Protein backbone atom coordinates (compact mmCIF):
# COMPACT_ATOMS: atom_id res chain seq x y z
CA UNK A 1 0.00 0.00 0.00
CA UNK A 2 1.31 3.44 -0.90
CA UNK A 3 1.82 6.01 1.81
CA UNK A 4 -0.35 9.12 2.01
CA UNK A 5 1.67 12.13 3.13
CA UNK A 6 -0.43 15.10 4.23
CA UNK A 7 1.90 18.08 4.38
CA UNK A 8 0.07 20.26 6.87
CA UNK A 9 2.77 22.85 7.54
CA UNK A 10 1.15 26.11 8.78
CA UNK A 11 2.54 28.09 5.81
CA UNK A 12 0.90 25.66 3.39
CA UNK A 13 -2.41 25.60 5.26
CA UNK A 14 -2.53 29.41 5.37
CA UNK A 15 -1.83 29.79 1.65
CA UNK A 16 -4.33 27.05 0.80
CA UNK A 17 -7.05 28.86 2.73
CA UNK A 18 -6.52 31.96 0.58
CA UNK A 19 -6.65 29.84 -2.57
CA UNK A 20 -9.93 28.24 -1.50
CA UNK A 21 -11.72 31.59 -1.06
CA UNK A 22 -13.98 32.31 -4.00
CA UNK A 23 -12.95 35.96 -4.11
CA UNK A 24 -9.25 35.13 -4.66
CA UNK A 25 -8.34 36.17 -8.20
CA UNK A 26 -6.34 34.32 -10.82
CA UNK A 27 -3.01 36.11 -10.19
CA UNK A 28 -3.00 35.40 -6.46
CA UNK A 29 -4.28 31.87 -7.03
CA UNK A 30 -1.42 31.11 -9.44
CA UNK A 31 1.25 32.63 -7.23
CA UNK A 32 0.03 30.79 -4.14
CA UNK A 33 -0.07 27.50 -6.02
CA UNK A 34 3.57 27.93 -7.09
CA UNK A 35 4.58 28.82 -3.54
CA UNK A 36 2.82 25.76 -2.11
CA UNK A 37 4.36 23.55 -4.80
CA UNK A 38 7.81 24.77 -3.77
CA UNK A 39 7.07 24.08 -0.09
CA UNK A 40 5.64 20.64 -0.89
CA UNK A 41 8.60 19.95 -3.16
CA UNK A 42 10.82 20.43 -0.14
CA UNK A 43 9.00 17.57 1.62
CA UNK A 44 8.65 15.31 -1.41
CA UNK A 45 12.43 15.40 -1.90
CA UNK A 46 13.22 14.90 1.80
CA UNK A 47 14.42 11.31 1.38
CA UNK A 48 16.65 11.83 -1.67
CA UNK A 49 19.96 10.01 -1.13
CA UNK A 50 23.15 11.96 -0.44
CA UNK A 51 26.78 11.15 -1.14
CA UNK A 52 29.99 12.52 0.32
CA UNK A 53 32.25 14.58 -1.94
CA UNK A 54 35.54 16.34 -1.20
CA UNK A 55 35.38 20.13 -1.61
CA UNK A 56 37.47 23.08 -0.53
CA UNK A 57 35.97 26.08 1.27
CA UNK A 58 37.92 29.37 1.47
CA UNK A 59 39.12 28.08 4.86
CA UNK A 60 39.98 24.39 4.41
CA UNK A 61 39.21 21.09 2.72
CA UNK A 62 36.14 19.20 3.86
CA UNK A 63 33.83 16.34 2.98
CA UNK A 64 30.40 17.71 2.00
CA UNK A 65 27.05 16.28 0.91
CA UNK A 66 25.56 16.26 -2.55
CA UNK A 67 22.32 14.72 -3.85
CA UNK A 68 22.92 11.50 -5.74
CA UNK A 69 20.77 8.80 -7.32
CA UNK A 70 18.02 9.28 -9.84
CA UNK A 71 17.49 12.59 -11.56
CA UNK A 72 14.04 14.14 -11.41
CA UNK A 73 11.26 14.57 -13.93
CA UNK A 74 8.17 16.64 -13.21
CA UNK A 75 5.09 15.58 -15.17
CA UNK A 76 2.11 17.92 -14.85
CA UNK A 77 -1.34 16.71 -15.85
CA UNK A 78 -2.62 19.45 -18.18
CA UNK A 79 -3.88 21.91 -17.63
CA UNK A 80 -3.98 22.54 -13.91
CA UNK A 81 -0.84 20.54 -13.05
CA UNK A 82 1.18 23.13 -14.97
CA UNK A 83 0.54 25.53 -12.10
CA UNK A 84 2.83 23.49 -9.83
CA UNK A 85 5.82 23.02 -12.15
CA UNK A 86 7.72 26.27 -11.59
CA UNK A 87 7.55 25.86 -7.81
CA UNK A 88 9.31 22.49 -8.00
CA UNK A 89 11.77 23.74 -10.61
CA UNK A 90 12.75 26.60 -8.33
CA UNK A 91 14.02 23.88 -5.98
CA UNK A 92 15.37 21.55 -8.67
CA UNK A 93 16.26 23.68 -11.71
CA UNK A 94 17.68 20.71 -13.65
CA UNK A 95 14.47 18.65 -13.41
CA UNK A 96 13.13 17.73 -16.84
CA UNK A 97 9.46 18.32 -17.58
CA UNK A 98 7.05 16.00 -19.39
CA UNK A 99 3.42 16.76 -20.16
CA UNK A 100 0.34 14.56 -20.05
CA UNK A 101 -2.86 16.13 -21.38
CA UNK A 102 -6.10 14.78 -19.90
CA UNK A 103 -9.52 16.28 -19.51
CA UNK A 104 -12.53 14.88 -17.70
CA UNK A 105 -15.57 14.05 -19.78
CA UNK A 106 -18.23 16.26 -18.18
CA UNK A 107 -20.87 13.49 -18.14
CA UNK A 108 -18.92 10.34 -17.32
CA UNK A 109 -16.18 12.19 -15.35
CA UNK A 110 -13.74 9.75 -16.94
CA UNK A 111 -10.45 11.20 -18.25
CA UNK A 112 -9.73 11.52 -21.97
CA UNK A 113 -6.09 11.63 -23.17
CA UNK A 114 -5.14 14.31 -25.70
CA UNK A 115 -1.38 14.77 -25.30
CA UNK A 116 1.71 13.00 -24.04
CA UNK A 117 5.30 14.22 -24.38
CA UNK A 118 7.86 12.87 -21.93
CA UNK A 119 11.63 13.19 -21.47
CA UNK A 120 13.47 10.51 -23.50
CA UNK A 121 15.03 8.96 -20.40
CA UNK A 122 11.92 9.32 -18.20
CA UNK A 123 12.06 5.66 -17.13
CA UNK A 124 15.42 6.29 -15.43
CA UNK A 125 14.11 9.23 -13.41
CA UNK A 126 12.19 9.80 -10.21
CA UNK A 127 8.92 11.14 -11.61
CA UNK A 128 6.76 13.63 -9.72
CA UNK A 129 3.27 13.82 -11.24
CA UNK A 130 1.58 17.12 -10.39
CA UNK A 131 -2.10 18.03 -10.38
CA UNK A 132 -3.75 20.31 -7.81
CA UNK A 133 -6.96 18.25 -7.69
CA UNK A 134 -7.34 14.54 -6.89
CA UNK A 135 -11.10 14.07 -7.23
CA UNK A 136 -12.26 10.64 -8.52
CA UNK A 137 -8.59 9.77 -9.10
CA UNK A 138 -9.26 8.83 -12.73
CA UNK A 139 -6.87 11.40 -14.21
CA UNK A 140 -4.04 10.61 -11.81
CA UNK A 141 -4.46 6.84 -12.29
CA UNK A 142 -4.44 7.13 -16.08
CA UNK A 143 -1.40 9.44 -16.07
CA UNK A 144 0.50 7.06 -13.79
CA UNK A 145 -0.48 4.09 -15.99
CA UNK A 146 0.86 5.94 -19.07
CA UNK A 147 4.17 6.52 -17.27
CA UNK A 148 4.38 2.88 -16.22
CA UNK A 149 3.74 1.79 -19.84
CA UNK A 150 6.87 3.78 -20.72
CA UNK A 151 8.91 1.93 -18.08
CA UNK A 152 8.72 4.36 -15.13
CA UNK A 153 8.95 2.53 -11.81
CA UNK A 154 9.65 5.35 -9.37
CA UNK A 155 6.65 7.69 -9.34
CA UNK A 156 5.25 10.08 -6.72
CA UNK A 157 1.95 11.94 -6.98
CA UNK A 158 1.79 15.53 -5.74
CA UNK A 159 -1.63 17.18 -5.45
CA UNK A 160 -3.00 20.03 -3.42
CA UNK A 161 -6.44 18.82 -2.36
CA UNK A 162 -7.62 15.21 -2.40
CA UNK A 163 -10.99 13.56 -1.92
CA UNK A 164 -11.13 10.23 -0.05
CA UNK A 165 -12.49 8.57 -3.22
CA UNK A 166 -9.49 9.65 -5.32
CA UNK A 167 -6.97 8.70 -2.67
CA UNK A 168 -8.49 5.23 -2.34
CA UNK A 169 -8.51 4.72 -6.14
CA UNK A 170 -4.84 5.65 -6.57
CA UNK A 171 -3.87 3.46 -3.61
CA UNK A 172 -5.80 0.53 -5.11
CA UNK A 173 -4.62 0.90 -8.72
CA UNK A 174 -1.07 2.06 -7.97
CA UNK A 175 -0.05 0.77 -4.53
CA UNK A 176 3.60 1.57 -5.31
CA UNK A 177 2.96 5.33 -5.75
CA UNK A 178 3.16 7.56 -2.68
CA UNK A 179 0.66 10.44 -2.57
CA UNK A 180 1.54 13.93 -1.26
CA UNK A 181 -1.33 16.29 -0.43
CA UNK A 182 -1.80 19.58 1.40
CA UNK A 183 -5.33 18.62 2.51
CA UNK A 184 -7.80 15.75 2.49
CA UNK A 185 -11.30 17.13 1.94
CA UNK A 186 -14.70 15.65 2.82
CA UNK A 187 -16.16 14.16 -0.35
CA UNK A 188 -17.16 14.59 -3.98
CA UNK A 189 -20.41 16.25 -5.05
CA UNK A 190 -22.78 15.02 -7.79
CA UNK A 191 -20.53 16.61 -10.45
CA UNK A 192 -17.45 14.87 -9.01
CA UNK A 193 -16.10 18.17 -7.69
CA UNK A 194 -14.26 18.16 -4.38
CA UNK A 195 -16.23 19.49 -1.39
CA UNK A 196 -15.33 21.98 0.04
CA UNK A 197 -12.43 22.06 -2.46
CA UNK A 198 -11.53 25.22 -4.33
CA UNK A 199 -13.61 24.95 -7.48
CA UNK A 200 -12.16 24.27 -10.92
CA UNK A 201 -8.40 24.61 -10.54
CA UNK A 202 -7.69 24.92 -14.28
CA UNK A 203 -10.24 27.69 -14.74
CA UNK A 204 -8.94 29.57 -11.69
CA UNK A 205 -5.29 29.32 -12.85
CA UNK A 206 -5.94 30.31 -16.45
CA UNK A 207 -8.94 32.60 -15.92
CA UNK A 208 -11.11 30.67 -18.35
CA UNK A 209 -14.36 31.14 -16.41
C1 LIG B 1 -9.21 18.52 -13.32
C2 LIG B 1 -8.00 18.46 -12.42
C3 LIG B 1 -7.58 17.03 -12.55
C4 LIG B 1 -8.88 16.32 -12.69
C5 LIG B 1 -9.22 15.72 -11.37
O1 LIG B 1 -8.85 18.64 -14.64
O2 LIG B 1 -7.00 19.37 -12.78
O3 LIG B 1 -6.74 16.78 -13.67
O4 LIG B 1 -9.86 17.29 -13.05
O5 LIG B 1 -10.36 14.95 -11.45
P1 LIG B 1 -10.37 13.37 -11.34
O6 LIG B 1 -9.52 13.02 -10.14
O7 LIG B 1 -11.82 13.07 -11.12
O8 LIG B 1 -9.85 12.78 -12.61
P2 LIG B 1 -9.89 18.92 -15.82
O9 LIG B 1 -10.33 17.64 -16.43
O10 LIG B 1 -10.97 19.82 -15.32
O11 LIG B 1 -8.99 19.62 -16.90
P3 LIG B 1 -8.21 21.02 -16.83
O12 LIG B 1 -7.06 20.86 -15.86
O13 LIG B 1 -7.75 21.18 -18.23
O14 LIG B 1 -9.18 22.09 -16.40
N1 LIG C 1 -11.27 19.23 -10.96
C1 LIG C 1 -11.18 20.44 -10.37
O1 LIG C 1 -10.55 21.36 -10.89
N2 LIG C 1 -11.79 20.61 -9.19
C2 LIG C 1 -12.47 19.62 -8.59
O2 LIG C 1 -13.01 19.83 -7.48
C3 LIG C 1 -12.56 18.38 -9.22
C4 LIG C 1 -11.94 18.22 -10.43
PDB file of C-alpha atoms and ligand atoms in Angstrom:
ATOM      1  CA  UNK A   1       0.000   0.000   0.000  1.00  0.00           C
ATOM      2  CA  UNK A   2       1.314   3.435  -0.896  1.00  0.00           C
ATOM      3  CA  UNK A   3       1.825   6.011   1.814  1.00  0.00           C
ATOM      4  CA  UNK A   4      -0.347   9.117   2.011  1.00  0.00           C
ATOM      5  CA  UNK A   5       1.674  12.127   3.135  1.00  0.00           C
ATOM      6  CA  UNK A   6      -0.430  15.097   4.231  1.00  0.00           C
ATOM      7  CA  UNK A   7       1.897  18.080   4.385  1.00  0.00           C
ATOM      8  CA  UNK A   8       0.066  20.257   6.874  1.00  0.00           C
ATOM      9  CA  UNK A   9       2.768  22.848   7.537  1.00  0.00           C
ATOM     10  CA  UNK A  10       1.152  26.108   8.777  1.00  0.00           C
ATOM     11  CA  UNK A  11       2.536  28.090   5.807  1.00  0.00           C
ATOM     12  CA  UNK A  12       0.899  25.660   3.393  1.00  0.00           C
ATOM     13  CA  UNK A  13      -2.410  25.603   5.261  1.00  0.00           C
ATOM     14  CA  UNK A  14      -2.530  29.409   5.368  1.00  0.00           C
ATOM     15  CA  UNK A  15      -1.826  29.786   1.655  1.00  0.00           C
ATOM     16  CA  UNK A  16      -4.331  27.050   0.796  1.00  0.00           C
ATOM     17  CA  UNK A  17      -7.051  28.855   2.734  1.00  0.00           C
ATOM     18  CA  UNK A  18      -6.523  31.964   0.578  1.00  0.00           C
ATOM     19  CA  UNK A  19      -6.648  29.839  -2.572  1.00  0.00           C
ATOM     20  CA  UNK A  20      -9.933  28.239  -1.502  1.00  0.00           C
ATOM     21  CA  UNK A  21     -11.718  31.590  -1.060  1.00  0.00           C
ATOM     22  CA  UNK A  22     -13.980  32.308  -4.005  1.00  0.00           C
ATOM     23  CA  UNK A  23     -12.948  35.963  -4.113  1.00  0.00           C
ATOM     24  CA  UNK A  24      -9.251  35.134  -4.657  1.00  0.00           C
ATOM     25  CA  UNK A  25      -8.337  36.174  -8.202  1.00  0.00           C
ATOM     26  CA  UNK A  26      -6.335  34.320 -10.818  1.00  0.00           C
ATOM     27  CA  UNK A  27      -3.014  36.108 -10.194  1.00  0.00           C
ATOM     28  CA  UNK A  28      -2.995  35.396  -6.461  1.00  0.00           C
ATOM     29  CA  UNK A  29      -4.275  31.866  -7.028  1.00  0.00           C
ATOM     30  CA  UNK A  30      -1.418  31.114  -9.440  1.00  0.00           C
ATOM     31  CA  UNK A  31       1.249  32.629  -7.230  1.00  0.00           C
ATOM     32  CA  UNK A  32       0.032  30.791  -4.137  1.00  0.00           C
ATOM     33  CA  UNK A  33      -0.071  27.499  -6.023  1.00  0.00           C
ATOM     34  CA  UNK A  34       3.569  27.932  -7.089  1.00  0.00           C
ATOM     35  CA  UNK A  35       4.580  28.816  -3.540  1.00  0.00           C
ATOM     36  CA  UNK A  36       2.821  25.758  -2.109  1.00  0.00           C
ATOM     37  CA  UNK A  37       4.360  23.550  -4.802  1.00  0.00           C
ATOM     38  CA  UNK A  38       7.806  24.768  -3.768  1.00  0.00           C
ATOM     39  CA  UNK A  39       7.075  24.076  -0.093  1.00  0.00           C
ATOM     40  CA  UNK A  40       5.636  20.642  -0.895  1.00  0.00           C
ATOM     41  CA  UNK A  41       8.603  19.954  -3.164  1.00  0.00           C
ATOM     42  CA  UNK A  42      10.824  20.426  -0.136  1.00  0.00           C
ATOM     43  CA  UNK A  43       8.997  17.571   1.617  1.00  0.00           C
ATOM     44  CA  UNK A  44       8.645  15.307  -1.413  1.00  0.00           C
ATOM     45  CA  UNK A  45      12.428  15.398  -1.897  1.00  0.00           C
ATOM     46  CA  UNK A  46      13.220  14.898   1.802  1.00  0.00           C
ATOM     47  CA  UNK A  47      14.423  11.306   1.383  1.00  0.00           C
ATOM     48  CA  UNK A  48      16.648  11.831  -1.669  1.00  0.00           C
ATOM     49  CA  UNK A  49      19.957  10.014  -1.126  1.00  0.00           C
ATOM     50  CA  UNK A  50      23.145  11.960  -0.440  1.00  0.00           C
ATOM     51  CA  UNK A  51      26.775  11.147  -1.144  1.00  0.00           C
ATOM     52  CA  UNK A  52      29.988  12.520   0.316  1.00  0.00           C
ATOM     53  CA  UNK A  53      32.250  14.578  -1.938  1.00  0.00           C
ATOM     54  CA  UNK A  54      35.536  16.337  -1.203  1.00  0.00           C
ATOM     55  CA  UNK A  55      35.385  20.134  -1.606  1.00  0.00           C
ATOM     56  CA  UNK A  56      37.468  23.080  -0.527  1.00  0.00           C
ATOM     57  CA  UNK A  57      35.965  26.076   1.268  1.00  0.00           C
ATOM     58  CA  UNK A  58      37.923  29.365   1.466  1.00  0.00           C
ATOM     59  CA  UNK A  59      39.123  28.081   4.856  1.00  0.00           C
ATOM     60  CA  UNK A  60      39.978  24.389   4.407  1.00  0.00           C
ATOM     61  CA  UNK A  61      39.210  21.088   2.719  1.00  0.00           C
ATOM     62  CA  UNK A  62      36.140  19.196   3.862  1.00  0.00           C
ATOM     63  CA  UNK A  63      33.829  16.341   2.983  1.00  0.00           C
ATOM     64  CA  UNK A  64      30.403  17.715   1.996  1.00  0.00           C
ATOM     65  CA  UNK A  65      27.048  16.284   0.915  1.00  0.00           C
ATOM     66  CA  UNK A  66      25.556  16.255  -2.546  1.00  0.00           C
ATOM     67  CA  UNK A  67      22.315  14.716  -3.854  1.00  0.00           C
ATOM     68  CA  UNK A  68      22.920  11.501  -5.737  1.00  0.00           C
ATOM     69  CA  UNK A  69      20.774   8.800  -7.317  1.00  0.00           C
ATOM     70  CA  UNK A  70      18.021   9.279  -9.838  1.00  0.00           C
ATOM     71  CA  UNK A  71      17.490  12.588 -11.559  1.00  0.00           C
ATOM     72  CA  UNK A  72      14.036  14.136 -11.406  1.00  0.00           C
ATOM     73  CA  UNK A  73      11.264  14.570 -13.934  1.00  0.00           C
ATOM     74  CA  UNK A  74       8.172  16.642 -13.211  1.00  0.00           C
ATOM     75  CA  UNK A  75       5.092  15.580 -15.170  1.00  0.00           C
ATOM     76  CA  UNK A  76       2.109  17.924 -14.852  1.00  0.00           C
ATOM     77  CA  UNK A  77      -1.341  16.707 -15.851  1.00  0.00           C
ATOM     78  CA  UNK A  78      -2.617  19.449 -18.185  1.00  0.00           C
ATOM     79  CA  UNK A  79      -3.878  21.907 -17.632  1.00  0.00           C
ATOM     80  CA  UNK A  80      -3.976  22.535 -13.910  1.00  0.00           C
ATOM     81  CA  UNK A  81      -0.842  20.535 -13.049  1.00  0.00           C
ATOM     82  CA  UNK A  82       1.184  23.132 -14.973  1.00  0.00           C
ATOM     83  CA  UNK A  83       0.537  25.525 -12.100  1.00  0.00           C
ATOM     84  CA  UNK A  84       2.830  23.486  -9.826  1.00  0.00           C
ATOM     85  CA  UNK A  85       5.817  23.022 -12.149  1.00  0.00           C
ATOM     86  CA  UNK A  86       7.723  26.265 -11.589  1.00  0.00           C
ATOM     87  CA  UNK A  87       7.551  25.859  -7.812  1.00  0.00           C
ATOM     88  CA  UNK A  88       9.306  22.489  -8.000  1.00  0.00           C
ATOM     89  CA  UNK A  89      11.775  23.743 -10.609  1.00  0.00           C
ATOM     90  CA  UNK A  90      12.750  26.596  -8.334  1.00  0.00           C
ATOM     91  CA  UNK A  91      14.018  23.878  -5.983  1.00  0.00           C
ATOM     92  CA  UNK A  92      15.374  21.551  -8.673  1.00  0.00           C
ATOM     93  CA  UNK A  93      16.264  23.676 -11.714  1.00  0.00           C
ATOM     94  CA  UNK A  94      17.675  20.705 -13.647  1.00  0.00           C
ATOM     95  CA  UNK A  95      14.473  18.649 -13.408  1.00  0.00           C
ATOM     96  CA  UNK A  96      13.132  17.730 -16.843  1.00  0.00           C
ATOM     97  CA  UNK A  97       9.459  18.320 -17.584  1.00  0.00           C
ATOM     98  CA  UNK A  98       7.052  16.004 -19.395  1.00  0.00           C
ATOM     99  CA  UNK A  99       3.417  16.762 -20.161  1.00  0.00           C
ATOM    100  CA  UNK A 100       0.339  14.563 -20.052  1.00  0.00           C
ATOM    101  CA  UNK A 101      -2.864  16.127 -21.382  1.00  0.00           C
ATOM    102  CA  UNK A 102      -6.097  14.776 -19.903  1.00  0.00           C
ATOM    103  CA  UNK A 103      -9.518  16.277 -19.507  1.00  0.00           C
ATOM    104  CA  UNK A 104     -12.527  14.884 -17.704  1.00  0.00           C
ATOM    105  CA  UNK A 105     -15.570  14.055 -19.776  1.00  0.00           C
ATOM    106  CA  UNK A 106     -18.234  16.255 -18.182  1.00  0.00           C
ATOM    107  CA  UNK A 107     -20.868  13.494 -18.135  1.00  0.00           C
ATOM    108  CA  UNK A 108     -18.925  10.339 -17.316  1.00  0.00           C
ATOM    109  CA  UNK A 109     -16.179  12.188 -15.350  1.00  0.00           C
ATOM    110  CA  UNK A 110     -13.739   9.752 -16.940  1.00  0.00           C
ATOM    111  CA  UNK A 111     -10.450  11.196 -18.247  1.00  0.00           C
ATOM    112  CA  UNK A 112      -9.726  11.521 -21.970  1.00  0.00           C
ATOM    113  CA  UNK A 113      -6.085  11.631 -23.168  1.00  0.00           C
ATOM    114  CA  UNK A 114      -5.145  14.310 -25.699  1.00  0.00           C
ATOM    115  CA  UNK A 115      -1.378  14.771 -25.302  1.00  0.00           C
ATOM    116  CA  UNK A 116       1.712  13.002 -24.043  1.00  0.00           C
ATOM    117  CA  UNK A 117       5.301  14.217 -24.381  1.00  0.00           C
ATOM    118  CA  UNK A 118       7.858  12.866 -21.926  1.00  0.00           C
ATOM    119  CA  UNK A 119      11.633  13.193 -21.469  1.00  0.00           C
ATOM    120  CA  UNK A 120      13.465  10.506 -23.497  1.00  0.00           C
ATOM    121  CA  UNK A 121      15.029   8.957 -20.402  1.00  0.00           C
ATOM    122  CA  UNK A 122      11.919   9.323 -18.201  1.00  0.00           C
ATOM    123  CA  UNK A 123      12.062   5.658 -17.131  1.00  0.00           C
ATOM    124  CA  UNK A 124      15.425   6.291 -15.428  1.00  0.00           C
ATOM    125  CA  UNK A 125      14.106   9.227 -13.410  1.00  0.00           C
ATOM    126  CA  UNK A 126      12.187   9.800 -10.214  1.00  0.00           C
ATOM    127  CA  UNK A 127       8.921  11.143 -11.612  1.00  0.00           C
ATOM    128  CA  UNK A 128       6.762  13.628  -9.721  1.00  0.00           C
ATOM    129  CA  UNK A 129       3.273  13.822 -11.235  1.00  0.00           C
ATOM    130  CA  UNK A 130       1.576  17.117 -10.394  1.00  0.00           C
ATOM    131  CA  UNK A 131      -2.099  18.034 -10.383  1.00  0.00           C
ATOM    132  CA  UNK A 132      -3.750  20.314  -7.805  1.00  0.00           C
ATOM    133  CA  UNK A 133      -6.961  18.252  -7.686  1.00  0.00           C
ATOM    134  CA  UNK A 134      -7.340  14.543  -6.890  1.00  0.00           C
ATOM    135  CA  UNK A 135     -11.100  14.069  -7.225  1.00  0.00           C
ATOM    136  CA  UNK A 136     -12.257  10.640  -8.524  1.00  0.00           C
ATOM    137  CA  UNK A 137      -8.591   9.769  -9.096  1.00  0.00           C
ATOM    138  CA  UNK A 138      -9.258   8.826 -12.728  1.00  0.00           C
ATOM    139  CA  UNK A 139      -6.873  11.400 -14.215  1.00  0.00           C
ATOM    140  CA  UNK A 140      -4.039  10.609 -11.812  1.00  0.00           C
ATOM    141  CA  UNK A 141      -4.459   6.842 -12.286  1.00  0.00           C
ATOM    142  CA  UNK A 142      -4.437   7.126 -16.083  1.00  0.00           C
ATOM    143  CA  UNK A 143      -1.399   9.440 -16.075  1.00  0.00           C
ATOM    144  CA  UNK A 144       0.498   7.065 -13.789  1.00  0.00           C
ATOM    145  CA  UNK A 145      -0.476   4.095 -15.987  1.00  0.00           C
ATOM    146  CA  UNK A 146       0.858   5.939 -19.065  1.00  0.00           C
ATOM    147  CA  UNK A 147       4.166   6.522 -17.274  1.00  0.00           C
ATOM    148  CA  UNK A 148       4.375   2.881 -16.224  1.00  0.00           C
ATOM    149  CA  UNK A 149       3.743   1.788 -19.844  1.00  0.00           C
ATOM    150  CA  UNK A 150       6.869   3.775 -20.715  1.00  0.00           C
ATOM    151  CA  UNK A 151       8.905   1.926 -18.077  1.00  0.00           C
ATOM    152  CA  UNK A 152       8.725   4.356 -15.132  1.00  0.00           C
ATOM    153  CA  UNK A 153       8.954   2.535 -11.810  1.00  0.00           C
ATOM    154  CA  UNK A 154       9.650   5.353  -9.372  1.00  0.00           C
ATOM    155  CA  UNK A 155       6.652   7.692  -9.336  1.00  0.00           C
ATOM    156  CA  UNK A 156       5.248  10.077  -6.722  1.00  0.00           C
ATOM    157  CA  UNK A 157       1.946  11.941  -6.983  1.00  0.00           C
ATOM    158  CA  UNK A 158       1.788  15.528  -5.743  1.00  0.00           C
ATOM    159  CA  UNK A 159      -1.629  17.180  -5.448  1.00  0.00           C
ATOM    160  CA  UNK A 160      -3.003  20.031  -3.420  1.00  0.00           C
ATOM    161  CA  UNK A 161      -6.436  18.823  -2.358  1.00  0.00           C
ATOM    162  CA  UNK A 162      -7.616  15.210  -2.401  1.00  0.00           C
ATOM    163  CA  UNK A 163     -10.989  13.559  -1.918  1.00  0.00           C
ATOM    164  CA  UNK A 164     -11.131  10.226  -0.051  1.00  0.00           C
ATOM    165  CA  UNK A 165     -12.494   8.573  -3.223  1.00  0.00           C
ATOM    166  CA  UNK A 166      -9.489   9.646  -5.321  1.00  0.00           C
ATOM    167  CA  UNK A 167      -6.968   8.701  -2.674  1.00  0.00           C
ATOM    168  CA  UNK A 168      -8.494   5.231  -2.344  1.00  0.00           C
ATOM    169  CA  UNK A 169      -8.513   4.719  -6.136  1.00  0.00           C
ATOM    170  CA  UNK A 170      -4.844   5.654  -6.565  1.00  0.00           C
ATOM    171  CA  UNK A 171      -3.872   3.460  -3.613  1.00  0.00           C
ATOM    172  CA  UNK A 172      -5.803   0.531  -5.109  1.00  0.00           C
ATOM    173  CA  UNK A 173      -4.620   0.900  -8.719  1.00  0.00           C
ATOM    174  CA  UNK A 174      -1.073   2.057  -7.967  1.00  0.00           C
ATOM    175  CA  UNK A 175      -0.049   0.771  -4.528  1.00  0.00           C
ATOM    176  CA  UNK A 176       3.603   1.571  -5.307  1.00  0.00           C
ATOM    177  CA  UNK A 177       2.964   5.333  -5.746  1.00  0.00           C
ATOM    178  CA  UNK A 178       3.160   7.560  -2.676  1.00  0.00           C
ATOM    179  CA  UNK A 179       0.662  10.442  -2.571  1.00  0.00           C
ATOM    180  CA  UNK A 180       1.542  13.925  -1.263  1.00  0.00           C
ATOM    181  CA  UNK A 181      -1.327  16.285  -0.431  1.00  0.00           C
ATOM    182  CA  UNK A 182      -1.802  19.576   1.404  1.00  0.00           C
ATOM    183  CA  UNK A 183      -5.332  18.619   2.505  1.00  0.00           C
ATOM    184  CA  UNK A 184      -7.802  15.752   2.492  1.00  0.00           C
ATOM    185  CA  UNK A 185     -11.297  17.132   1.943  1.00  0.00           C
ATOM    186  CA  UNK A 186     -14.697  15.654   2.820  1.00  0.00           C
ATOM    187  CA  UNK A 187     -16.158  14.158  -0.347  1.00  0.00           C
ATOM    188  CA  UNK A 188     -17.164  14.594  -3.976  1.00  0.00           C
ATOM    189  CA  UNK A 189     -20.415  16.249  -5.049  1.00  0.00           C
ATOM    190  CA  UNK A 190     -22.779  15.024  -7.790  1.00  0.00           C
ATOM    191  CA  UNK A 191     -20.531  16.605 -10.452  1.00  0.00           C
ATOM    192  CA  UNK A 192     -17.451  14.868  -9.014  1.00  0.00           C
ATOM    193  CA  UNK A 193     -16.097  18.170  -7.693  1.00  0.00           C
ATOM    194  CA  UNK A 194     -14.257  18.155  -4.380  1.00  0.00           C
ATOM    195  CA  UNK A 195     -16.228  19.490  -1.386  1.00  0.00           C
ATOM    196  CA  UNK A 196     -15.328  21.982   0.041  1.00  0.00           C
ATOM    197  CA  UNK A 197     -12.432  22.062  -2.456  1.00  0.00           C
ATOM    198  CA  UNK A 198     -11.527  25.219  -4.329  1.00  0.00           C
ATOM    199  CA  UNK A 199     -13.607  24.945  -7.479  1.00  0.00           C
ATOM    200  CA  UNK A 200     -12.156  24.269 -10.916  1.00  0.00           C
ATOM    201  CA  UNK A 201      -8.401  24.613 -10.541  1.00  0.00           C
ATOM    202  CA  UNK A 202      -7.693  24.919 -14.281  1.00  0.00           C
ATOM    203  CA  UNK A 203     -10.241  27.692 -14.739  1.00  0.00           C
ATOM    204  CA  UNK A 204      -8.941  29.567 -11.692  1.00  0.00           C
ATOM    205  CA  UNK A 205      -5.294  29.319 -12.848  1.00  0.00           C
ATOM    206  CA  UNK A 206      -5.942  30.308 -16.451  1.00  0.00           C
ATOM    207  CA  UNK A 207      -8.937  32.596 -15.922  1.00  0.00           C
ATOM    208  CA  UNK A 208     -11.108  30.668 -18.349  1.00  0.00           C
ATOM    209  CA  UNK A 209     -14.358  31.141 -16.406  1.00  0.00           C
TER     210      UNK A 209
HETATM  211  C1  LIG B   1      -9.214  18.521 -13.324  1.00  0.00           C
HETATM  212  C2  LIG B   1      -8.003  18.462 -12.423  1.00  0.00           C
HETATM  213  C3  LIG B   1      -7.578  17.033 -12.554  1.00  0.00           C
HETATM  214  C4  LIG B   1      -8.882  16.323 -12.686  1.00  0.00           C
HETATM  215  C5  LIG B   1      -9.222  15.717 -11.367  1.00  0.00           C
HETATM  216  O1  LIG B   1      -8.847  18.637 -14.639  1.00  0.00           O
HETATM  217  O2  LIG B   1      -6.999  19.370 -12.776  1.00  0.00           O
HETATM  218  O3  LIG B   1      -6.742  16.779 -13.672  1.00  0.00           O
HETATM  219  O4  LIG B   1      -9.865  17.287 -13.055  1.00  0.00           O
HETATM  220  O5  LIG B   1     -10.358  14.952 -11.455  1.00  0.00           O
HETATM  221  P1  LIG B   1     -10.373  13.370 -11.338  1.00  0.00           P
HETATM  222  O6  LIG B   1      -9.518  13.020 -10.144  1.00  0.00           O
HETATM  223  O7  LIG B   1     -11.824  13.067 -11.116  1.00  0.00           O
HETATM  224  O8  LIG B   1      -9.846  12.780 -12.607  1.00  0.00           O
HETATM  225  P2  LIG B   1      -9.889  18.921 -15.824  1.00  0.00           P
HETATM  226  O9  LIG B   1     -10.329  17.637 -16.434  1.00  0.00           O
HETATM  227  O10 LIG B   1     -10.972  19.822 -15.325  1.00  0.00           O
HETATM  228  O11 LIG B   1      -8.991  19.618 -16.899  1.00  0.00           O
HETATM  229  P3  LIG B   1      -8.211  21.021 -16.834  1.00  0.00           P
HETATM  230  O12 LIG B   1      -7.062  20.862 -15.859  1.00  0.00           O
HETATM  231  O13 LIG B   1      -7.748  21.178 -18.234  1.00  0.00           O
HETATM  232  O14 LIG B   1      -9.178  22.086 -16.402  1.00  0.00           O
HETATM  233  N1  LIG B   2     -11.272  19.235 -10.958  1.00  0.00           N
HETATM  234  C1  LIG B   2     -11.184  20.438 -10.366  1.00  0.00           C
HETATM  235  O1  LIG B   2     -10.555  21.358 -10.894  1.00  0.00           O
HETATM  236  N2  LIG B   2     -11.790  20.605  -9.189  1.00  0.00           N
HETATM  237  C2  LIG B   2     -12.473  19.617  -8.587  1.00  0.00           C
HETATM  238  O2  LIG B   2     -13.014  19.833  -7.483  1.00  0.00           O
HETATM  239  C3  LIG B   2     -12.563  18.377  -9.225  1.00  0.00           C
HETATM  240  C4  LIG B   2     -11.940  18.217 -10.427  1.00  0.00           C
END
